[in-house]
Each structure stands twice: as C-alpha cells, then as structure tokens.
C-alpha cells in the first residue's frame, strides 16, 4: 500500500514558496525600478545605440516583477490559514 500524502505539509510548503517568491520579486522590483529611474542620466549608455532597447527591456522586466509580486500576493490571500 502506498502512503497517503500529507496535505497539510504540502500546503505549508506551498505557502512558504509563495512567500519566498513574493520577497524575491519585491527585490527585483526595487532593482529594476532603480535601474529604470537612473537610465535618463546615462546608466544604460554603455549599451551604445541599444540604450533605448535596454530601457524598454528594463520596463518589461519591471512590469513582469510587479505581475509576479501581485500574483503571489493574491495567491497567498486566497490560501486559508490553519
């Protein structure tokens, strides 16, 4: 006979992973916000002619990090705590 899975342990592990994801995405939001805010003063000029493309990539990464942060926050809010 196979063992029954421990659903409470799986749930707690999933909650932990969501909290870690939320924290890491917040760090990425801060980093990408800083780089995007500093780009007008020449932070991305090392890319040469591709500075505008690098700026748009930073914007895309920033919005992606915000989406991950919001998704993990909503998922955590929908989990019933024991």
PDB file of N, CA and C in Angstrom:
ATOM      1  N   UNK A   1       0.840  -1.189   0.000  1.00  0.00           N
ATOM      2  CA  UNK A   1       0.000   0.000   0.000  1.00  0.00           C
ATOM      3  C   UNK A   1       0.882   1.248   0.000  1.00  0.00           C
ATOM      4  N   UNK A   2       0.420   2.232  -0.717  1.00  0.00           N
ATOM      5  CA  UNK A   2       1.178   3.485  -0.752  1.00  0.00           C
ATOM      6  C   UNK A   2       0.752   4.399   0.385  1.00  0.00           C
ATOM      7  N   UNK A   3       1.671   5.236   0.746  1.00  0.00           N
ATOM      8  CA  UNK A   3       1.393   6.186   1.830  1.00  0.00           C
ATOM      9  C   UNK A   3       0.483   7.293   1.356  1.00  0.00           C
ATOM     10  N   UNK A   4      -0.379   7.748   2.245  1.00  0.00           N
ATOM     11  CA  UNK A   4      -1.222   8.898   1.937  1.00  0.00           C
ATOM     12  C   UNK A   4      -0.360  10.155   1.993  1.00  0.00           C
ATOM     13  N   UNK A   5      -0.516  11.045   1.033  1.00  0.00           N
ATOM     14  CA  UNK A   5       0.269  12.289   1.089  1.00  0.00           C
ATOM     15  C   UNK A   5      -0.200  13.171   2.234  1.00  0.00           C
ATOM     16  N   UNK A   6       0.743  13.857   2.838  1.00  0.00           N
ATOM     17  CA  UNK A   6       0.429  14.766   3.933  1.00  0.00           C
ATOM     18  C   UNK A   6       0.079  16.129   3.343  1.00  0.00           C
ATOM     19  N   UNK A   7      -1.224  16.365   3.179  1.00  0.00           N
ATOM     20  CA  UNK A   7      -1.673  17.572   2.501  1.00  0.00           C
ATOM     21  C   UNK A   7      -1.374  18.838   3.287  1.00  0.00           C
ATOM     22  N   UNK A   8      -1.394  18.744   4.605  1.00  0.00           N
ATOM     23  CA  UNK A   8      -1.081  19.926   5.418  1.00  0.00           C
ATOM     24  C   UNK A   8       0.376  20.340   5.216  1.00  0.00           C
ATOM     25  N   UNK A   9       1.276  19.363   5.144  1.00  0.00           N
ATOM     26  CA  UNK A   9       2.687  19.657   4.911  1.00  0.00           C
ATOM     27  C   UNK A   9       2.903  20.237   3.514  1.00  0.00           C
ATOM     28  N   UNK A  10       2.204  19.688   2.520  1.00  0.00           N
ATOM     29  CA  UNK A  10       2.301  20.211   1.153  1.00  0.00           C
ATOM     30  C   UNK A  10       1.775  21.644   1.096  1.00  0.00           C
ATOM     31  N   UNK A  11       0.671  21.895   1.772  1.00  0.00           N
ATOM     32  CA  UNK A  11       0.092  23.241   1.801  1.00  0.00           C
ATOM     33  C   UNK A  11       1.056  24.233   2.449  1.00  0.00           C
ATOM     34  N   UNK A  12       1.649  23.845   3.567  1.00  0.00           N
ATOM     35  CA  UNK A  12       2.598  24.735   4.239  1.00  0.00           C
ATOM     36  C   UNK A  12       3.835  24.994   3.383  1.00  0.00           C
ATOM     37  N   UNK A  13       4.280  23.975   2.657  1.00  0.00           N
ATOM     38  CA  UNK A  13       5.418  24.147   1.755  1.00  0.00           C
ATOM     39  C   UNK A  13       5.067  25.090   0.607  1.00  0.00           C
ATOM     40  N   UNK A  14       3.864  24.972   0.072  1.00  0.00           N
ATOM     41  CA  UNK A  14       3.425  25.874  -0.991  1.00  0.00           C
ATOM     42  C   UNK A  14       3.313  27.315  -0.490  1.00  0.00           C
ATOM     43  N   UNK A  15       2.818  27.496   0.717  1.00  0.00           N
ATOM     44  CA  UNK A  15       2.738  28.834   1.305  1.00  0.00           C
ATOM     45  C   UNK A  15       4.139  29.418   1.460  1.00  0.00           C
ATOM     46  N   UNK A  16       5.068  28.596   1.917  1.00  0.00           N
ATOM     47  CA  UNK A  16       6.450  29.055   2.057  1.00  0.00           C
ATOM     48  C   UNK A  16       7.033  29.482   0.714  1.00  0.00           C
ATOM     49  N   UNK A  17       6.792  28.684  -0.322  1.00  0.00           N
ATOM     50  CA  UNK A  17       7.309  29.018  -1.651  1.00  0.00           C
ATOM     51  C   UNK A  17       6.693  30.310  -2.175  1.00  0.00           C
ATOM     52  N   UNK A  18       5.412  30.536  -1.913  1.00  0.00           N
ATOM     53  CA  UNK A  18       4.773  31.779  -2.336  1.00  0.00           C
ATOM     54  C   UNK A  18       5.363  32.978  -1.599  1.00  0.00           C
ATOM     55  N   UNK A  19       5.659  32.814  -0.312  1.00  0.00           N
ATOM     56  CA  UNK A  19       6.259  33.911   0.444  1.00  0.00           C
ATOM     57  C   UNK A  19       7.665  34.229  -0.059  1.00  0.00           C
ATOM     58  N   UNK A  20       8.427  33.199  -0.386  1.00  0.00           N
ATOM     59  CA  UNK A  20       9.777  33.411  -0.931  1.00  0.00           C
ATOM     60  C   UNK A  20       9.694  34.090  -2.296  1.00  0.00           C
ATOM     61  N   UNK A  21       8.772  33.635  -3.130  1.00  0.00           N
ATOM     62  CA  UNK A  21       8.576  34.250  -4.446  1.00  0.00           C
ATOM     63  C   UNK A  21       8.194  35.711  -4.312  1.00  0.00           C
ATOM     64  N   UNK A  22       7.339  36.019  -3.367  1.00  0.00           N
ATOM     65  CA  UNK A  22       6.916  37.400  -3.141  1.00  0.00           C
ATOM     66  C   UNK A  22       8.103  38.255  -2.707  1.00  0.00           C
ATOM     67  N   UNK A  23       8.927  37.749  -1.822  1.00  0.00           N
ATOM     68  CA  UNK A  23      10.091  38.506  -1.345  1.00  0.00           C
ATOM     69  C   UNK A  23      11.115  38.730  -2.462  1.00  0.00           C
ATOM     70  N   UNK A  24      11.392  37.697  -3.235  1.00  0.00           N
ATOM     71  CA  UNK A  24      12.373  37.824  -4.322  1.00  0.00           C
ATOM     72  C   UNK A  24      11.865  38.775  -5.400  1.00  0.00           C
ATOM     73  N   UNK A  25      10.581  38.688  -5.728  1.00  0.00           N
ATOM     74  CA  UNK A  25      10.052  39.596  -6.749  1.00  0.00           C
ATOM     75  C   UNK A  25      10.076  41.036  -6.258  1.00  0.00           C
ATOM     76  N   UNK A  26       9.899  41.266  -4.967  1.00  0.00           N
ATOM     77  CA  UNK A  26       9.993  42.624  -4.432  1.00  0.00           C
ATOM     78  C   UNK A  26      11.420  43.166  -4.578  1.00  0.00           C
ATOM     79  N   UNK A  27      12.403  42.313  -4.360  1.00  0.00           N
ATOM     80  CA  UNK A  27      13.799  42.724  -4.545  1.00  0.00           C
ATOM     81  C   UNK A  27      14.060  43.076  -6.008  1.00  0.00           C
ATOM     82  N   UNK A  28      13.531  42.260  -6.925  1.00  0.00           N
ATOM     83  CA  UNK A  28      13.675  42.565  -8.352  1.00  0.00           C
ATOM     84  C   UNK A  28      12.972  43.864  -8.714  1.00  0.00           C
ATOM     85  N   UNK A  29      11.811  44.125  -8.116  1.00  0.00           N
ATOM     86  CA  UNK A  29      11.100  45.382  -8.370  1.00  0.00           C
ATOM     87  C   UNK A  29      11.975  46.560  -7.957  1.00  0.00           C
ATOM     88  N   UNK A  30      12.585  46.466  -6.788  1.00  0.00           N
ATOM     89  CA  UNK A  30      13.460  47.554  -6.343  1.00  0.00           C
ATOM     90  C   UNK A  30      14.645  47.741  -7.278  1.00  0.00           C
ATOM     91  N   UNK A  31      15.273  46.642  -7.685  1.00  0.00           N
ATOM     92  CA  UNK A  31      16.445  46.740  -8.554  1.00  0.00           C
ATOM     93  C   UNK A  31      16.078  47.309  -9.919  1.00  0.00           C
ATOM     94  N   UNK A  32      15.025  46.786 -10.537  1.00  0.00           N
ATOM     95  CA  UNK A  32      14.636  47.266 -11.862  1.00  0.00           C
ATOM     96  C   UNK A  32      14.111  48.695 -11.804  1.00  0.00           C
ATOM     97  N   UNK A  33      13.450  49.066 -10.709  1.00  0.00           N
ATOM     98  CA  UNK A  33      12.993  50.452 -10.562  1.00  0.00           C
ATOM     99  C   UNK A  33      14.184  51.400 -10.490  1.00  0.00           C
ATOM    100  N   UNK A  34      15.203  50.996  -9.739  1.00  0.00           N
ATOM    101  CA  UNK A  34      16.395  51.836  -9.610  1.00  0.00           C
ATOM    102  C   UNK A  34      17.083  52.013 -10.964  1.00  0.00           C
ATOM    103  N   UNK A  35      17.275  50.916 -11.676  1.00  0.00           N
ATOM    104  CA  UNK A  35      17.956  50.995 -12.972  1.00  0.00           C
ATOM    105  C   UNK A  35      17.131  51.799 -13.969  1.00  0.00           C
ATOM    106  N   UNK A  36      15.817  51.594 -13.967  1.00  0.00           N
ATOM    107  CA  UNK A  36      14.954  52.337 -14.883  1.00  0.00           C
ATOM    108  C   UNK A  36      14.937  53.820 -14.539  1.00  0.00           C
ATOM    109  N   UNK A  37      14.929  54.146 -13.259  1.00  0.00           N
ATOM    110  CA  UNK A  37      14.922  55.555 -12.854  1.00  0.00           C
ATOM    111  C   UNK A  37      16.258  56.230 -13.150  1.00  0.00           C
ATOM    112  N   UNK A  38      17.338  55.494 -13.083  1.00  0.00           N
ATOM    113  CA  UNK A  38      18.656  56.073 -13.337  1.00  0.00           C
ATOM    114  C   UNK A  38      19.030  56.105 -14.818  1.00  0.00           C
ATOM    115  N   UNK A  39      18.256  55.453 -15.662  1.00  0.00           N
ATOM    116  CA  UNK A  39      18.610  55.391 -17.085  1.00  0.00           C
ATOM    117  C   UNK A  39      18.628  56.745 -17.783  1.00  0.00           C
ATOM    118  N   UNK A  40      17.781  57.717 -17.433  1.00  0.00           N
ATOM    119  CA  UNK A  40      17.883  59.014 -18.111  1.00  0.00           C
ATOM    120  C   UNK A  40      19.198  59.747 -17.850  1.00  0.00           C
ATOM    121  N   UNK A  41      19.902  59.413 -16.784  1.00  0.00           N
ATOM    122  CA  UNK A  41      21.158  60.120 -16.511  1.00  0.00           C
ATOM    123  C   UNK A  41      22.364  59.356 -17.038  1.00  0.00           C
ATOM    124  N   UNK A  42      22.133  58.363 -17.877  1.00  0.00           N
ATOM    125  CA  UNK A  42      23.238  57.715 -18.566  1.00  0.00           C
ATOM    126  C   UNK A  42      23.661  56.369 -18.040  1.00  0.00           C
ATOM    127  N   UNK A  43      22.870  55.740 -17.178  1.00  0.00           N
ATOM    128  CA  UNK A  43      23.255  54.441 -16.631  1.00  0.00           C
ATOM    129  C   UNK A  43      23.300  53.368 -17.714  1.00  0.00           C
ATOM    130  N   UNK A  44      22.428  53.482 -18.705  1.00  0.00           N
ATOM    131  CA  UNK A  44      22.359  52.473 -19.763  1.00  0.00           C
ATOM    132  C   UNK A  44      23.140  52.877 -21.012  1.00  0.00           C
ATOM    133  N   UNK A  45      23.904  53.945 -20.940  1.00  0.00           N
ATOM    134  CA  UNK A  45      24.645  54.416 -22.108  1.00  0.00           C
ATOM    135  C   UNK A  45      25.758  53.459 -22.524  1.00  0.00           C
ATOM    136  N   UNK A  46      26.152  52.572 -21.649  1.00  0.00           N
ATOM    137  CA  UNK A  46      27.191  51.615 -22.019  1.00  0.00           C
ATOM    138  C   UNK A  46      26.706  50.644 -23.092  1.00  0.00           C
ATOM    139  N   UNK A  47      25.383  50.604 -23.300  1.00  0.00           N
ATOM    140  CA  UNK A  47      24.827  49.764 -24.361  1.00  0.00           C
ATOM    141  C   UNK A  47      24.943  50.435 -25.729  1.00  0.00           C
ATOM    142  N   UNK A  48      25.388  51.684 -25.752  1.00  0.00           N
ATOM    143  CA  UNK A  48      25.574  52.398 -27.013  1.00  0.00           C
ATOM    144  C   UNK A  48      24.256  52.724 -27.675  1.00  0.00           C
ATOM    145  N   UNK A  49      24.121  52.336 -28.935  1.00  0.00           N
ATOM    146  CA  UNK A  49      22.895  52.618 -29.684  1.00  0.00           C
ATOM    147  C   UNK A  49      21.703  51.830 -29.160  1.00  0.00           C
ATOM    148  N   UNK A  50      21.965  50.795 -28.395  1.00  0.00           N
ATOM    149  CA  UNK A  50      20.887  49.970 -27.867  1.00  0.00           C
ATOM    150  C   UNK A  50      20.390  50.451 -26.508  1.00  0.00           C
ATOM    151  N   UNK A  51      20.693  51.694 -26.136  1.00  0.00           N
ATOM    152  CA  UNK A  51      20.283  52.208 -24.827  1.00  0.00           C
ATOM    153  C   UNK A  51      18.761  52.276 -24.719  1.00  0.00           C
ATOM    154  N   UNK A  52      18.099  52.638 -25.807  1.00  0.00           N
ATOM    155  CA  UNK A  52      16.628  52.697 -25.784  1.00  0.00           C
ATOM    156  C   UNK A  52      16.056  51.301 -25.638  1.00  0.00           C
ATOM    157  N   UNK A  53      16.635  50.332 -26.328  1.00  0.00           N
ATOM    158  CA  UNK A  53      16.175  48.955 -26.210  1.00  0.00           C
ATOM    159  C   UNK A  53      16.401  48.436 -24.787  1.00  0.00           C
ATOM    160  N   UNK A  54      17.533  48.780 -24.202  1.00  0.00           N
ATOM    161  CA  UNK A  54      17.805  48.361 -22.822  1.00  0.00           C
ATOM    162  C   UNK A  54      16.806  48.991 -21.857  1.00  0.00           C
ATOM    163  N   UNK A  55      16.426  50.247 -22.124  1.00  0.00           N
ATOM    164  CA  UNK A  55      15.428  50.915 -21.284  1.00  0.00           C
ATOM    165  C   UNK A  55      14.090  50.177 -21.360  1.00  0.00           C
ATOM    166  N   UNK A  56      13.671  49.808 -22.565  1.00  0.00           N
ATOM    167  CA  UNK A  56      12.403  49.098 -22.716  1.00  0.00           C
ATOM    168  C   UNK A  56      12.471  47.708 -22.095  1.00  0.00           C
ATOM    169  N   UNK A  57      13.621  47.071 -22.158  1.00  0.00           N
ATOM    170  CA  UNK A  57      13.772  45.775 -21.503  1.00  0.00           C
ATOM    171  C   UNK A  57      13.640  45.922 -19.990  1.00  0.00           C
ATOM    172  N   UNK A  58      14.209  46.994 -19.439  1.00  0.00           N
ATOM    173  CA  UNK A  58      14.072  47.238 -18.003  1.00  0.00           C
ATOM    174  C   UNK A  58      12.614  47.480 -17.623  1.00  0.00           C
ATOM    175  N   UNK A  59      11.884  48.197 -18.472  1.00  0.00           N
ATOM    176  CA  UNK A  59      10.455  48.429 -18.210  1.00  0.00           C
ATOM    177  C   UNK A  59       9.693  47.105 -18.237  1.00  0.00           C
ATOM    178  N   UNK A  60       9.991  46.259 -19.219  1.00  0.00           N
ATOM    179  CA  UNK A  60       9.319  44.957 -19.318  1.00  0.00           C
ATOM    180  C   UNK A  60       9.642  44.092 -18.105  1.00  0.00           C
ATOM    181  N   UNK A  61      10.902  44.069 -17.686  1.00  0.00           N
ATOM    182  CA  UNK A  61      11.280  43.294 -16.504  1.00  0.00           C
ATOM    183  C   UNK A  61      10.631  43.843 -15.246  1.00  0.00           C
ATOM    184  N   UNK A  62      10.516  45.158 -15.166  1.00  0.00           N
ATOM    185  CA  UNK A  62       9.859  45.779 -14.010  1.00  0.00           C
ATOM    186  C   UNK A  62       8.398  45.360 -13.939  1.00  0.00           C
ATOM    187  N   UNK A  63       7.685  45.458 -15.063  1.00  0.00           N
ATOM    188  CA  UNK A  63       6.277  45.065 -15.067  1.00  0.00           C
ATOM    189  C   UNK A  63       6.110  43.561 -14.835  1.00  0.00           C
ATOM    190  N   UNK A  64       7.035  42.760 -15.332  1.00  0.00           N
ATOM    191  CA  UNK A  64       6.987  41.328 -15.062  1.00  0.00           C
ATOM    192  C   UNK A  64       7.174  41.017 -13.583  1.00  0.00           C
ATOM    193  N   UNK A  65       8.082  41.728 -12.933  1.00  0.00           N
ATOM    194  CA  UNK A  65       8.301  41.537 -11.496  1.00  0.00           C
ATOM    195  C   UNK A  65       7.074  41.969 -10.698  1.00  0.00           C
ATOM    196  N   UNK A  66       6.448  43.058 -11.123  1.00  0.00           N
ATOM    197  CA  UNK A  66       5.229  43.515 -10.449  1.00  0.00           C
ATOM    198  C   UNK A  66       4.122  42.479 -10.614  1.00  0.00           C
ATOM    199  N   UNK A  67       4.019  41.890 -11.800  1.00  0.00           N
ATOM    200  CA  UNK A  67       2.997  40.863 -12.033  1.00  0.00           C
ATOM    201  C   UNK A  67       3.226  39.642 -11.142  1.00  0.00           C
ATOM    202  N   UNK A  68       4.472  39.209 -11.017  1.00  0.00           N
ATOM    203  CA  UNK A  68       4.777  38.059 -10.150  1.00  0.00           C
ATOM    204  C   UNK A  68       4.468  38.398  -8.695  1.00  0.00           C
ATOM    205  N   UNK A  69       4.824  39.613  -8.263  1.00  0.00           N
ATOM    206  CA  UNK A  69       4.554  40.036  -6.888  1.00  0.00           C
ATOM    207  C   UNK A  69       3.051  40.043  -6.614  1.00  0.00           C
ATOM    208  N   UNK A  70       2.278  40.620  -7.526  1.00  0.00           N
ATOM    209  CA  UNK A  70       0.833  40.687  -7.318  1.00  0.00           C
ATOM    210  C   UNK A  70       0.189  39.307  -7.369  1.00  0.00           C
ATOM    211  N   UNK A  71       0.655  38.460  -8.268  1.00  0.00           N
ATOM    212  CA  UNK A  71       0.104  37.111  -8.365  1.00  0.00           C
ATOM    213  C   UNK A  71       0.369  36.309  -7.097  1.00  0.00           C
ATOM    214  N   UNK A  72       1.590  36.399  -6.569  1.00  0.00           N
ATOM    215  CA  UNK A  72       1.889  35.656  -5.344  1.00  0.00           C
ATOM    216  C   UNK A  72       1.149  36.242  -4.147  1.00  0.00           C
ATOM    217  N   UNK A  73       0.950  37.563  -4.137  1.00  0.00           N
ATOM    218  CA  UNK A  73       0.183  38.180  -3.048  1.00  0.00           C
ATOM    219  C   UNK A  73      -1.271  37.732  -3.085  1.00  0.00           C
ATOM    220  N   UNK A  74      -1.862  37.708  -4.277  1.00  0.00           N
ATOM    221  CA  UNK A  74      -3.254  37.264  -4.409  1.00  0.00           C
ATOM    222  C   UNK A  74      -3.385  35.789  -4.048  1.00  0.00           C
ATOM    223  N   UNK A  75      -2.428  34.978  -4.476  1.00  0.00           N
ATOM    224  CA  UNK A  75      -2.470  33.546  -4.142  1.00  0.00           C
ATOM    225  C   UNK A  75      -2.360  33.331  -2.634  1.00  0.00           C
ATOM    226  N   UNK A  76      -1.488  34.108  -1.988  1.00  0.00           N
ATOM    227  CA  UNK A  76      -1.358  33.977  -0.531  1.00  0.00           C
ATOM    228  C   UNK A  76      -2.629  34.436   0.181  1.00  0.00           C
ATOM    229  N   UNK A  77      -3.289  35.456  -0.363  1.00  0.00           N
ATOM    230  CA  UNK A  77      -4.509  35.954   0.264  1.00  0.00           C
ATOM    231  C   UNK A  77      -5.647  34.937   0.149  1.00  0.00           C
ATOM    232  N   UNK A  78      -5.602  34.103  -0.889  1.00  0.00           N
ATOM    233  CA  UNK A  78      -6.666  33.122  -1.101  1.00  0.00           C
ATOM    234  C   UNK A  78      -6.440  31.810  -0.359  1.00  0.00           C
ATOM    235  N   UNK A  79      -5.272  31.646   0.228  1.00  0.00           N
ATOM    236  CA  UNK A  79      -4.986  30.413   0.972  1.00  0.00           C
ATOM    237  C   UNK A  79      -5.565  30.546   2.372  1.00  0.00           C
ATOM    238  N   UNK A  80      -6.287  29.531   2.774  1.00  0.00           N
ATOM    239  CA  UNK A  80      -6.861  29.547   4.124  1.00  0.00           C
ATOM    240  C   UNK A  80      -5.795  29.149   5.119  1.00  0.00           C
ATOM    241  N   UNK A  81      -5.544  30.024   6.068  1.00  0.00           N
ATOM    242  CA  UNK A  81      -4.572  29.703   7.126  1.00  0.00           C
ATOM    243  C   UNK A  81      -5.209  28.767   8.136  1.00  0.00           C
ATOM    244  N   UNK A  82      -4.363  27.889   8.680  1.00  0.00           N
ATOM    245  CA  UNK A  82      -4.869  26.947   9.700  1.00  0.00           C
ATOM    246  C   UNK A  82      -4.828  27.535  11.070  1.00  0.00           C
TER     247      UNK A  82
END
